[in-house]
Amino acid sequence: MATLRPLTVEDVLRVNGSRRFAAALAAASPFDSLADALLAARRIWLNEVDVTGWLEAFAAHPSIGTTSSSVSKWSKEEQSAALSTATDSTAQELSEWNAKYREKFGFVFMICASGRTAPEVLAELKRRYANRPIVELEAAAEEELKISELRLTKLFSAETAAPPTSGENHISQPDKAADRMRIIGAHLGALSQLSANKAPEITGSSNRTRPPITTHVLDTALGSPAAGIEVHLEMWKDVSSTPAFDNKEFKGWTTLGTSVTNNDGRSGQLMDIVDNVAPGFYRISFNTSKYAPSGFFPYVSIIFEIKRSQTTEHFHVPLLHSPFSFTTYRGS
């Protein structure tokens, strides 16, 4: 479905609070499809928006558990599962950990909370609190991107974009500007130290913080993550031939890993975390029949090739799925 008109900066600020992001995405519109919009959003967020823009986007979000009347409609919808499952003690603990997190990192705890219960959010907050600042900055930026993808989907699902309310456009400012600048400096200092020391984050043999190949599934019909979809990642191992349009046997595939998408639509780890991924052909498959039994596609398989010159790069291969259509793109 194409947009009915070019996006305005105000439209995009409902999706993401970074003014630089909003201006760039609005300038790139209109888009012929949701996939085109999502691809542009990911490119702009990861390649054109700097740390200051990331922090501006984070500041537009309320803390998890906030029930103020100024919270936007979309934020309320995204936090509805967490709010409905929060007991008094859990809500109090969330408030305390939110404060601890902000004191350490200088920004609100970012998480794509759609479909996640209060205990799940609290457990993730505690887990990520142990991160180094530069690692957490990247994690928060990834969560902001997931939220932006969901909101873009909602924007495209409407026949016309509803005008934003003042609450949705309001960009809250940091409480202590000096503290925020000090913490940003610590982020950048940590980045320099990380580059110099090449310290691994996950294992003793890799400088990556995630596997080279990752995925997530977005239900474009509902405008929400697709949870519970089985995912398989395979690599072509037959040295005597390569997968091709006229090679329908497909007997050369070897399974690297399997997982099931979580409430964020993200799969678990599908392969080892290594510095250099092996070049070759890969196939990632999604068991969509269990998720959408009445849908047109019993499963979806995506085959892609990693060149020898690309072995240090990251490959994010998402699936945007509805009962009667799907699309994908190469993310980062």
Coordinates of C-alpha atoms in Angstrom, one line a residue:
M1 CA 0.0 0.0 0.0
A2 CA 1.5 3.3 -1.0
T3 CA 1.3 6.5 1.0
L4 CA -1.4 8.8 -0.1
R5 CA 0.9 11.8 0.2
P6 CA 4.4 12.6 1.2
L7 CA 5.1 12.4 4.9
T8 CA 5.6 15.5 6.8
V9 CA 8.1 16.0 9.6
E10 CA 5.2 16.0 12.1
D11 CA 4.0 12.6 10.7
V12 CA 7.5 11.1 11.3
L13 CA 7.9 12.7 14.7
R14 CA 5.0 10.5 15.8
V15 CA 7.1 7.5 14.7
N16 CA 10.5 8.7 16.0
G17 CA 11.4 11.7 18.1
S18 CA 14.7 12.5 16.4
R19 CA 14.2 15.7 14.3
R20 CA 17.1 14.8 12.0
F21 CA 15.5 11.4 11.4
A22 CA 12.1 13.0 10.8
A23 CA 13.4 15.5 8.3
A24 CA 15.4 12.9 6.4
L25 CA 12.5 10.3 6.2
A26 CA 10.0 13.0 5.2
A27 CA 12.4 14.2 2.5
A28 CA 12.7 10.7 1.2
S29 CA 8.9 10.2 0.9
P30 CA 6.5 9.3 -0.6
F31 CA 7.1 5.6 -0.7
D32 CA 5.6 3.0 -3.0
S33 CA 5.4 0.4 -0.2
L34 CA 5.8 -0.2 3.5
A35 CA 9.0 -2.2 2.7
D36 CA 10.5 0.8 1.0
A37 CA 9.7 3.0 3.9
L38 CA 11.1 0.6 6.4
L39 CA 14.3 0.2 4.4
A40 CA 14.7 4.0 4.2
A41 CA 14.0 4.3 8.0
R42 CA 16.7 1.7 8.9
R43 CA 19.2 3.3 6.6
I44 CA 18.6 6.8 7.9
W45 CA 18.6 5.7 11.6
L46 CA 21.8 3.7 11.4
N47 CA 23.8 5.8 8.9
E48 CA 22.6 9.4 9.1
V49 CA 21.4 10.0 12.7
D50 CA 24.2 10.6 15.2
V51 CA 24.4 10.0 19.0
T52 CA 22.7 13.3 19.7
G53 CA 19.8 12.3 17.4
W54 CA 19.5 8.9 19.1
L55 CA 19.3 10.6 22.5
E56 CA 16.7 13.0 21.2
A57 CA 14.6 10.1 20.1
F58 CA 15.0 8.3 23.4
A59 CA 13.9 11.4 25.3
A60 CA 10.5 11.4 23.4
H61 CA 9.5 8.1 25.2
P62 CA 8.1 7.8 28.7
S63 CA 9.6 5.4 31.2
I64 CA 8.0 1.9 31.1
G65 CA 5.1 2.0 33.5
T66 CA 4.3 5.7 33.2
T67 CA 0.6 6.4 33.3
S68 CA 0.6 10.2 32.8
S69 CA -2.1 11.7 30.6
S70 CA 0.7 13.2 28.4
V71 CA 1.8 9.8 27.2
S72 CA 0.9 9.3 23.5
K73 CA -1.7 6.9 22.3
W74 CA 0.9 4.7 20.6
S75 CA 3.1 4.5 23.7
K76 CA 0.0 3.5 25.7
E77 CA -0.8 0.8 23.2
E78 CA 2.8 -0.5 23.2
Q79 CA 3.0 -0.6 27.0
S80 CA -0.5 -2.0 27.5
A81 CA 0.6 -5.6 28.2
A82 CA 3.2 -4.4 30.7
L83 CA 0.8 -2.1 32.5
S84 CA -1.9 -4.8 32.7
T85 CA 0.4 -7.4 34.2
A86 CA 2.2 -5.1 36.7
T87 CA 1.4 -5.7 40.3
D88 CA 2.0 -3.0 42.9
S89 CA 5.4 -4.5 43.8
T90 CA 6.4 -5.0 40.2
A91 CA 5.4 -1.4 39.3
Q92 CA 7.5 -0.1 42.3
E93 CA 10.5 -2.2 41.3
L94 CA 10.2 -1.0 37.7
S95 CA 10.2 2.6 38.9
E96 CA 13.3 2.0 41.0
W97 CA 15.2 0.2 38.2
N98 CA 14.2 2.8 35.7
A99 CA 15.7 5.5 37.9
K100 CA 18.9 3.4 38.4
Y101 CA 19.2 2.8 34.7
R102 CA 18.8 6.5 33.8
E103 CA 21.4 7.4 36.5
K104 CA 23.9 5.1 34.9
F105 CA 23.3 5.6 31.2
G106 CA 21.7 9.1 31.0
F107 CA 18.6 8.2 29.0
V108 CA 15.3 6.3 29.5
F109 CA 15.3 2.5 29.3
M110 CA 14.4 1.7 25.7
I111 CA 12.6 -1.5 24.9
C112 CA 10.0 -2.4 22.3
A113 CA 7.4 -3.3 24.9
S114 CA 4.6 -4.4 22.6
G115 CA 3.2 -7.7 23.9
R116 CA 5.7 -8.0 26.7
T117 CA 4.6 -8.4 30.3
A118 CA 5.9 -6.3 33.2
P119 CA 8.0 -9.2 34.6
E120 CA 9.6 -9.7 31.2
V121 CA 10.4 -6.0 30.8
L122 CA 11.8 -5.9 34.3
A123 CA 14.0 -8.9 33.7
E124 CA 15.4 -7.3 30.5
L125 CA 16.0 -4.0 32.2
K126 CA 18.1 -5.8 34.9
R127 CA 20.0 -7.8 32.3
R128 CA 20.9 -4.8 30.3
Y129 CA 21.8 -2.7 33.3
A130 CA 25.0 -4.7 33.5
N131 CA 26.0 -3.6 29.9
R132 CA 28.9 -1.2 29.2
P133 CA 27.7 2.2 28.2
I134 CA 28.6 1.9 24.5
V135 CA 27.0 -1.6 24.3
E136 CA 23.8 -0.3 25.9
L137 CA 23.7 2.7 23.6
E138 CA 23.6 0.4 20.6
A139 CA 21.0 -1.9 22.3
A140 CA 18.8 1.1 23.0
A141 CA 19.2 2.3 19.4
E142 CA 18.1 -1.1 18.1
E143 CA 15.0 -1.0 20.3
E144 CA 14.1 2.5 19.1
L145 CA 14.4 1.2 15.5
K146 CA 12.0 -1.7 16.3
I147 CA 9.5 0.8 17.8
S148 CA 9.9 3.0 14.7
E149 CA 9.2 0.1 12.4
L150 CA 6.0 -0.8 14.3
R151 CA 4.8 2.8 14.2
L152 CA 5.6 3.2 10.5
T153 CA 3.5 0.1 9.9
K154 CA 0.6 1.7 11.8
L155 CA 1.1 4.9 9.8
F156 CA 0.9 3.0 6.5
S157 CA -2.1 1.0 7.6
A158 CA -4.2 4.1 8.0
E159 CA -5.9 5.5 4.9
T160 CA -4.8 9.0 6.0
A161 CA -2.3 10.0 8.7
A162 CA -4.1 11.3 11.8
P163 CA -2.8 14.7 13.0
P164 CA -0.5 14.3 15.9
T165 CA -1.5 15.5 19.3
S166 CA 0.6 17.8 21.3
G167 CA 1.4 14.9 23.7
E168 CA 2.7 12.8 20.8
N169 CA 4.9 15.6 19.4
H170 CA 6.3 16.8 22.7
I171 CA 10.0 16.1 23.0
S172 CA 10.9 16.0 26.7
Q173 CA 14.3 17.5 27.6
P174 CA 16.9 15.9 29.8
D175 CA 16.5 16.8 33.5
K176 CA 20.2 17.5 33.9
A177 CA 21.9 18.7 30.7
A178 CA 25.4 18.7 32.2
D179 CA 24.9 15.1 33.4
R180 CA 23.7 14.0 30.0
M181 CA 26.7 15.6 28.3
R182 CA 29.0 13.9 30.8
I183 CA 27.4 10.5 30.1
I184 CA 27.6 11.1 26.3
G185 CA 31.3 11.8 26.7
A186 CA 31.6 8.5 28.6
H187 CA 29.8 6.7 25.7
L188 CA 32.2 8.2 23.1
G189 CA 35.2 7.5 25.3
A190 CA 34.1 3.9 25.7
L191 CA 33.8 3.6 22.0
S192 CA 37.4 4.8 21.5
Q193 CA 38.6 2.4 24.1
L194 CA 36.7 -0.4 22.6
S195 CA 38.3 0.3 19.2
A196 CA 41.7 0.4 20.7
N197 CA 41.5 -2.6 22.9
K198 CA 39.3 -4.8 20.6
A199 CA 37.7 -6.4 23.7
P200 CA 35.2 -9.1 22.9
E201 CA 31.8 -8.7 24.4
I202 CA 30.3 -12.2 24.1
T203 CA 33.0 -14.8 23.6
G204 CA 36.8 -15.0 23.8
S205 CA 37.0 -15.3 20.0
S206 CA 34.8 -12.6 18.6
N207 CA 34.5 -8.8 18.7
R208 CA 30.9 -9.0 17.6
T209 CA 28.0 -8.6 20.1
R210 CA 25.6 -10.7 18.0
P211 CA 25.7 -13.4 15.4
P212 CA 26.5 -12.3 11.8
I213 CA 23.0 -13.3 10.6
T214 CA 19.9 -12.2 12.5
T215 CA 16.2 -11.8 11.7
H216 CA 12.8 -10.6 13.0
V217 CA 9.3 -11.1 11.8
L218 CA 6.7 -8.2 11.6
D219 CA 3.0 -8.9 11.1
T220 CA 2.1 -6.2 8.6
A221 CA -1.6 -7.0 8.8
L222 CA -1.8 -6.4 12.5
G223 CA 1.0 -3.8 12.8
S224 CA 2.8 -5.8 15.5
P225 CA 5.6 -8.3 16.0
A226 CA 4.9 -11.9 15.0
A227 CA 5.7 -14.1 18.0
G228 CA 5.9 -17.9 18.0
I229 CA 7.2 -18.4 14.4
E230 CA 9.8 -21.2 14.0
V231 CA 12.9 -20.1 12.2
H232 CA 15.6 -22.3 10.6
L233 CA 19.0 -21.0 9.3
E234 CA 20.9 -23.3 6.8
M235 CA 24.1 -23.0 4.8
W236 CA 24.8 -24.7 1.4
K237 CA 27.6 -27.2 1.9
D238 CA 27.7 -29.0 -1.5
V239 CA 31.0 -28.0 -3.1
S240 CA 30.1 -29.7 -6.3
S241 CA 27.2 -27.3 -7.1
T242 CA 25.5 -24.2 -6.0
P243 CA 21.8 -23.5 -5.4
A244 CA 20.3 -22.1 -8.6
F245 CA 16.9 -21.6 -10.3
D246 CA 17.4 -24.8 -12.3
N247 CA 18.7 -26.8 -9.3
K248 CA 15.5 -27.8 -7.6
E249 CA 16.9 -30.7 -5.6
F250 CA 18.2 -28.6 -2.7
K251 CA 20.1 -31.5 -1.1
G252 CA 23.1 -29.5 -0.1
W253 CA 21.7 -27.6 2.9
T254 CA 23.0 -28.1 6.4
T255 CA 21.2 -26.7 9.4
L256 CA 23.1 -24.1 11.4
G257 CA 20.5 -23.3 14.0
T258 CA 16.8 -23.0 14.8
S259 CA 14.8 -20.7 17.1
V260 CA 11.3 -19.3 17.7
T261 CA 10.5 -15.6 17.5
N262 CA 9.8 -13.9 20.8
N263 CA 7.2 -11.3 21.7
D264 CA 9.3 -8.7 19.9
G265 CA 9.3 -10.9 16.7
R266 CA 13.0 -11.5 17.2
S267 CA 14.5 -14.9 16.8
G268 CA 17.1 -16.3 19.2
Q269 CA 20.6 -17.0 18.2
L270 CA 20.7 -19.0 14.9
M271 CA 24.5 -19.4 14.6
D272 CA 27.8 -18.9 16.4
I273 CA 29.1 -15.4 17.1
V274 CA 32.2 -15.2 15.0
D275 CA 34.3 -12.3 13.6
N276 CA 34.2 -13.6 10.0
V277 CA 31.1 -15.4 8.7
A278 CA 31.8 -18.1 6.1
P279 CA 31.1 -16.8 2.6
G280 CA 28.5 -18.8 0.6
F281 CA 24.8 -19.4 0.2
Y282 CA 22.4 -19.2 3.2
R283 CA 18.7 -20.1 3.5
I284 CA 16.5 -18.7 6.3
S285 CA 13.1 -20.3 6.5
F286 CA 10.0 -19.3 8.5
N287 CA 7.1 -21.8 9.4
T288 CA 4.3 -19.4 8.7
S289 CA 1.6 -22.1 8.5
K290 CA 1.3 -22.4 12.3
Y291 CA 1.2 -18.6 12.7
A292 CA -1.4 -18.0 10.0
P293 CA -3.1 -21.4 9.2
S294 CA -5.5 -19.8 6.7
G295 CA -2.8 -17.9 5.0
F296 CA -1.6 -18.4 1.4
F297 CA 2.0 -19.3 2.3
P298 CA 2.7 -22.6 4.3
Y299 CA 6.3 -21.4 4.8
V300 CA 8.7 -18.8 3.5
S301 CA 12.3 -19.5 2.6
I302 CA 14.8 -16.8 1.7
I303 CA 18.1 -17.6 0.0
F304 CA 20.9 -15.1 -0.1
E305 CA 24.6 -15.1 -0.8
I306 CA 27.4 -13.6 1.4
K307 CA 30.4 -12.7 -0.8
R308 CA 34.0 -13.1 0.3
S309 CA 34.4 -9.4 0.6
Q310 CA 31.4 -9.2 3.0
T311 CA 32.5 -11.7 5.7
T312 CA 33.0 -9.0 8.4
E313 CA 29.6 -7.4 7.8
H314 CA 26.3 -8.0 9.6
F315 CA 23.3 -9.4 7.8
H316 CA 19.8 -8.7 9.2
V317 CA 17.2 -10.5 7.1
P318 CA 13.7 -9.7 8.3
L319 CA 10.4 -11.0 7.2
L320 CA 7.4 -8.6 6.8
H321 CA 4.5 -11.0 6.6
S322 CA 0.7 -11.0 6.2
P323 CA -1.6 -13.9 5.3
F324 CA -1.4 -13.1 1.6
S325 CA 1.9 -11.3 1.0
F326 CA 5.4 -11.1 2.3
T327 CA 8.6 -9.1 1.6
T328 CA 12.1 -8.9 2.9
Y329 CA 15.2 -6.7 2.7
R330 CA 18.8 -6.8 3.8
G331 CA 19.2 -4.8 7.0
S332 CA 22.3 -4.2 9.0

